[in-house]
C-alpha cells in the first residue's frame, strides 16, 4: 500500500472507517459523538500531546514555563473529568473513542520519558489517580499491552535527541507500577 497520510488523528479515523467495512460492530467514532470527540482531541492536542514536545524543545525559560503550565493545568482538568467516568466522551461513564486513544499515547509514555527527558516533572501520571486508572483501563483492553515495548519507548527518545542527551544515556528508572511489566 501507499501511505496517504501521516497525521495520527486522521489515521485513527481512517482505521475506524475501514474496520466498519470488515464486520466490526464497534467504532471509535460513534455517530452522534463526532463533534464531542473532535473537541476533546483538539482541547488535548495543544496542551498535552504537543505540550510535552513544546516543553522538551523549548528554547528559553519563558517558553518552557508556558508549555509546562498549560500541560499540567490540562492534566489537572482531565484527572478531575475522569473522576466519575471511565472514558473522556459519551453519556454516563462514557464510551471508548478516538479521543481516549489520542490521549493514551502521550500518557503511557509520560512517566517513562517525558518527566525526565522533556522536563515535564511537576507531577507524574501515577500521581493523578484518575489518569492512572484511565491508562490502566486502556492497557487492560485485549492486545493493547502487547503493543507497548517499554524498552523501545525509552531507548527511542533518549537516543533520538542527541542534542538533548549527547551521550545517549538511558535512565534505569523510573520504577513504575504493574502497568509497566
mmCIF file of C-alpha atoms in Angstrom:
data_model
loop_
_atom_site.group_PDB
_atom_site.id
_atom_site.type_symbol
_atom_site.label_atom_id
_atom_site.label_comp_id
_atom_site.label_asym_id
_atom_site.label_seq_id
_atom_site.Cartn_x
_atom_site.Cartn_y
_atom_site.Cartn_z
ATOM 1 C CA UNK A 1 0.000 0.000 0.000
ATOM 2 C CA UNK A 2 0.737 3.635 -0.375
ATOM 3 C CA UNK A 3 0.939 5.981 2.577
ATOM 4 C CA UNK A 4 -1.752 8.586 2.036
ATOM 5 C CA UNK A 5 -1.413 10.495 5.292
ATOM 6 C CA UNK A 6 0.979 10.775 8.230
ATOM 7 C CA UNK A 7 -1.275 12.677 10.650
ATOM 8 C CA UNK A 8 -2.104 10.339 13.546
ATOM 9 C CA UNK A 9 -5.511 11.903 14.139
ATOM 10 C CA UNK A 10 -6.542 11.249 10.526
ATOM 11 C CA UNK A 11 -5.073 7.733 10.538
ATOM 12 C CA UNK A 12 -7.117 6.753 13.607
ATOM 13 C CA UNK A 13 -10.284 7.958 11.885
ATOM 14 C CA UNK A 14 -9.352 6.091 8.671
ATOM 15 C CA UNK A 15 -8.742 2.827 10.551
ATOM 16 C CA UNK A 16 -12.077 3.198 12.285
ATOM 17 C CA UNK A 17 -13.789 3.651 8.938
ATOM 18 C CA UNK A 18 -12.002 0.622 7.472
ATOM 19 C CA UNK A 19 -12.869 -1.546 10.494
ATOM 20 C CA UNK A 20 -16.578 -0.925 9.929
ATOM 21 C CA UNK A 21 -16.192 -2.448 6.485
ATOM 22 C CA UNK A 22 -14.841 -5.767 7.804
ATOM 23 C CA UNK A 23 -17.645 -6.630 10.170
ATOM 24 C CA UNK A 24 -16.603 -4.782 13.313
ATOM 25 C CA UNK A 25 -19.623 -3.829 15.359
ATOM 26 C CA UNK A 26 -17.735 -1.208 17.323
ATOM 27 C CA UNK A 27 -16.320 2.096 16.235
ATOM 28 C CA UNK A 28 -14.033 4.573 17.896
ATOM 29 C CA UNK A 29 -16.105 7.424 16.472
ATOM 30 C CA UNK A 30 -19.773 6.602 17.067
ATOM 31 C CA UNK A 31 -22.355 8.634 15.194
ATOM 32 C CA UNK A 32 -23.577 11.456 17.354
ATOM 33 C CA UNK A 33 -20.279 11.779 19.233
ATOM 34 C CA UNK A 34 -18.050 13.010 16.395
ATOM 35 C CA UNK A 35 -18.218 16.680 17.412
ATOM 36 C CA UNK A 36 -17.525 15.890 21.085
ATOM 37 C CA UNK A 37 -14.656 13.561 20.134
ATOM 38 C CA UNK A 38 -13.098 16.160 17.846
ATOM 39 C CA UNK A 39 -13.474 18.867 20.505
ATOM 40 C CA UNK A 40 -11.784 16.679 23.142
ATOM 41 C CA UNK A 41 -8.911 15.753 20.817
ATOM 42 C CA UNK A 42 -8.403 19.414 19.914
ATOM 43 C CA UNK A 43 -8.511 20.501 23.571
ATOM 44 C CA UNK A 44 -5.879 17.911 24.496
ATOM 45 C CA UNK A 45 -3.605 18.253 21.488
ATOM 46 C CA UNK A 46 -2.013 21.668 22.029
ATOM 47 C CA UNK A 47 -1.531 21.384 25.769
ATOM 48 C CA UNK A 48 -0.906 17.657 26.303
ATOM 49 C CA UNK A 49 0.033 15.748 23.139
ATOM 50 C CA UNK A 50 2.060 18.616 21.703
ATOM 51 C CA UNK A 51 2.627 20.257 25.085
ATOM 52 C CA UNK A 52 5.222 17.674 26.098
ATOM 53 C CA UNK A 53 7.202 18.480 22.938
ATOM 54 C CA UNK A 54 6.820 22.238 23.461
ATOM 55 C CA UNK A 55 8.279 21.714 26.933
ATOM 56 C CA UNK A 56 11.088 19.468 25.794
ATOM 57 C CA UNK A 57 12.156 21.565 22.837
ATOM 58 C CA UNK A 58 11.650 24.994 24.419
ATOM 59 C CA UNK A 59 14.452 27.414 23.580
ATOM 60 C CA UNK A 60 14.034 29.652 26.610
ATOM 61 C CA UNK A 61 12.710 29.559 30.165
ATOM 62 C CA UNK A 62 9.577 31.523 29.350
ATOM 63 C CA UNK A 63 8.510 29.156 26.546
ATOM 64 C CA UNK A 64 9.246 26.147 28.757
ATOM 65 C CA UNK A 65 7.241 27.504 31.691
ATOM 66 C CA UNK A 66 4.300 28.422 29.441
ATOM 67 C CA UNK A 67 4.232 24.919 27.940
ATOM 68 C CA UNK A 68 4.588 23.145 31.293
ATOM 69 C CA UNK A 69 1.900 25.315 32.899
ATOM 70 C CA UNK A 70 -0.549 24.596 30.088
ATOM 71 C CA UNK A 71 0.296 20.895 30.181
ATOM 72 C CA UNK A 72 -0.261 20.449 33.902
ATOM 73 C CA UNK A 73 -3.338 22.683 34.005
ATOM 74 C CA UNK A 74 -4.897 20.419 31.374
ATOM 75 C CA UNK A 75 -3.777 17.232 33.167
ATOM 76 C CA UNK A 76 -5.429 18.567 36.347
ATOM 77 C CA UNK A 77 -8.655 19.189 34.388
ATOM 78 C CA UNK A 78 -8.556 15.742 32.790
ATOM 79 C CA UNK A 79 -7.950 13.985 36.110
ATOM 80 C CA UNK A 80 -10.982 15.763 37.552
ATOM 81 C CA UNK A 81 -13.034 14.993 34.412
ATOM 82 C CA UNK A 82 -12.257 11.271 34.783
ATOM 83 C CA UNK A 83 -13.171 11.192 38.488
ATOM 84 C CA UNK A 84 -16.666 9.859 37.782
ATOM 85 C CA UNK A 85 -16.273 8.320 34.343
ATOM 86 C CA UNK A 86 -14.169 5.721 32.546
ATOM 87 C CA UNK A 87 -13.768 7.467 29.187
ATOM 88 C CA UNK A 88 -13.409 11.058 28.020
ATOM 89 C CA UNK A 89 -16.556 11.349 25.871
ATOM 90 C CA UNK A 90 -20.087 9.961 25.934
ATOM 91 C CA UNK A 91 -23.014 9.592 28.284
ATOM 92 C CA UNK A 92 -22.766 8.111 31.768
ATOM 93 C CA UNK A 93 -19.354 6.538 32.320
ATOM 94 C CA UNK A 94 -18.506 7.352 28.703
ATOM 95 C CA UNK A 95 -17.584 5.389 25.600
ATOM 96 C CA UNK A 96 -14.120 4.349 24.410
ATOM 97 C CA UNK A 97 -13.356 6.617 21.449
ATOM 98 C CA UNK A 98 -10.560 8.076 19.361
ATOM 99 C CA UNK A 99 -10.188 10.801 21.984
ATOM 100 C CA UNK A 100 -9.145 8.214 24.566
ATOM 101 C CA UNK A 101 -6.532 6.650 22.306
ATOM 102 C CA UNK A 102 -5.094 10.030 21.320
ATOM 103 C CA UNK A 103 -4.606 10.945 24.983
ATOM 104 C CA UNK A 104 -3.389 7.452 25.949
ATOM 105 C CA UNK A 105 -0.428 7.558 23.558
ATOM 106 C CA UNK A 106 1.001 10.536 25.426
ATOM 107 C CA UNK A 107 0.066 9.423 28.937
ATOM 108 C CA UNK A 108 1.533 5.937 28.560
ATOM 109 C CA UNK A 109 4.960 7.444 27.739
ATOM 110 C CA UNK A 110 4.767 10.294 30.232
ATOM 111 C CA UNK A 111 6.361 8.788 33.347
ATOM 112 C CA UNK A 112 8.831 6.721 31.320
ATOM 113 C CA UNK A 113 10.151 9.545 29.182
ATOM 114 C CA UNK A 114 8.575 12.986 29.355
ATOM 115 C CA UNK A 115 9.071 13.569 33.090
ATOM 116 C CA UNK A 116 12.865 13.377 32.703
ATOM 117 C CA UNK A 117 13.700 13.885 29.043
ATOM 118 C CA UNK A 118 11.294 16.774 28.368
ATOM 119 C CA UNK A 119 11.385 18.201 31.921
ATOM 120 C CA UNK A 120 7.645 17.679 32.450
ATOM 121 C CA UNK A 121 8.268 16.956 36.092
ATOM 122 C CA UNK A 122 5.707 18.815 38.179
ATOM 123 C CA UNK A 123 3.844 15.528 38.648
ATOM 124 C CA UNK A 124 3.820 12.054 37.168
ATOM 125 C CA UNK A 125 0.754 10.405 35.683
ATOM 126 C CA UNK A 126 0.907 7.899 38.543
ATOM 127 C CA UNK A 127 0.314 10.890 40.867
ATOM 128 C CA UNK A 128 -3.046 11.511 39.180
ATOM 129 C CA UNK A 129 -5.335 8.707 40.391
ATOM 130 C CA UNK A 130 -7.954 9.042 37.657
ATOM 131 C CA UNK A 131 -5.485 9.489 34.796
ATOM 132 C CA UNK A 132 -3.517 6.463 36.015
ATOM 133 C CA UNK A 133 -6.714 4.404 36.207
ATOM 134 C CA UNK A 134 -7.546 5.567 32.660
ATOM 135 C CA UNK A 135 -4.144 4.386 31.374
ATOM 136 C CA UNK A 136 -4.577 1.069 33.196
ATOM 137 C CA UNK A 137 -8.062 0.588 31.657
ATOM 138 C CA UNK A 138 -6.703 1.022 28.142
ATOM 139 C CA UNK A 139 -3.723 -1.243 28.825
ATOM 140 C CA UNK A 140 -6.184 -3.903 30.020
ATOM 141 C CA UNK A 141 -8.015 -3.924 26.671
ATOM 142 C CA UNK A 142 -7.264 -7.058 24.627
ATOM 143 C CA UNK A 143 -3.993 -6.737 22.725
ATOM 144 C CA UNK A 144 -3.043 -3.243 23.886
ATOM 145 C CA UNK A 145 -0.384 -4.116 26.472
ATOM 146 C CA UNK A 146 1.373 -6.362 23.922
ATOM 147 C CA UNK A 147 1.923 -3.346 21.651
ATOM 148 C CA UNK A 148 3.775 -1.395 24.352
ATOM 149 C CA UNK A 149 7.503 -2.062 24.283
ATOM 150 C CA UNK A 150 8.726 -0.070 27.285
ATOM 151 C CA UNK A 151 12.412 -0.577 26.487
ATOM 152 C CA UNK A 152 11.930 0.590 22.909
ATOM 153 C CA UNK A 153 9.969 3.656 24.027
ATOM 154 C CA UNK A 154 12.740 4.750 26.391
ATOM 155 C CA UNK A 155 15.574 3.929 24.008
ATOM 156 C CA UNK A 156 13.899 5.761 21.139
ATOM 157 C CA UNK A 157 13.566 9.045 23.000
ATOM 158 C CA UNK A 158 16.869 9.003 24.837
ATOM 159 C CA UNK A 159 18.778 8.020 21.682
ATOM 160 C CA UNK A 160 16.894 10.170 19.144
ATOM 161 C CA UNK A 161 17.578 13.624 20.531
ATOM 162 C CA UNK A 162 21.351 13.683 20.701
ATOM 163 C CA UNK A 163 21.422 17.462 21.242
ATOM 164 C CA UNK A 164 19.467 16.883 24.485
ATOM 165 C CA UNK A 165 21.292 13.719 25.539
ATOM 166 C CA UNK A 166 24.696 13.757 23.799
ATOM 167 C CA UNK A 167 25.980 10.588 25.470
ATOM 168 C CA UNK A 168 22.728 8.695 24.825
ATOM 169 C CA UNK A 169 22.403 7.575 28.407
ATOM 170 C CA UNK A 170 19.079 5.841 29.053
ATOM 171 C CA UNK A 171 17.940 6.169 32.671
ATOM 172 C CA UNK A 172 17.276 2.970 34.604
ATOM 173 C CA UNK A 173 14.143 4.376 36.196
ATOM 174 C CA UNK A 174 11.593 5.170 36.975
ATOM 175 C CA UNK A 175 10.230 2.200 38.861
ATOM 176 C CA UNK A 176 6.638 2.154 37.771
ATOM 177 C CA UNK A 177 3.547 0.231 38.746
ATOM 178 C CA UNK A 178 2.367 -3.101 37.384
ATOM 179 C CA UNK A 179 1.111 -1.497 34.157
ATOM 180 C CA UNK A 180 4.747 -1.411 33.007
ATOM 181 C CA UNK A 181 5.805 -5.015 33.268
#
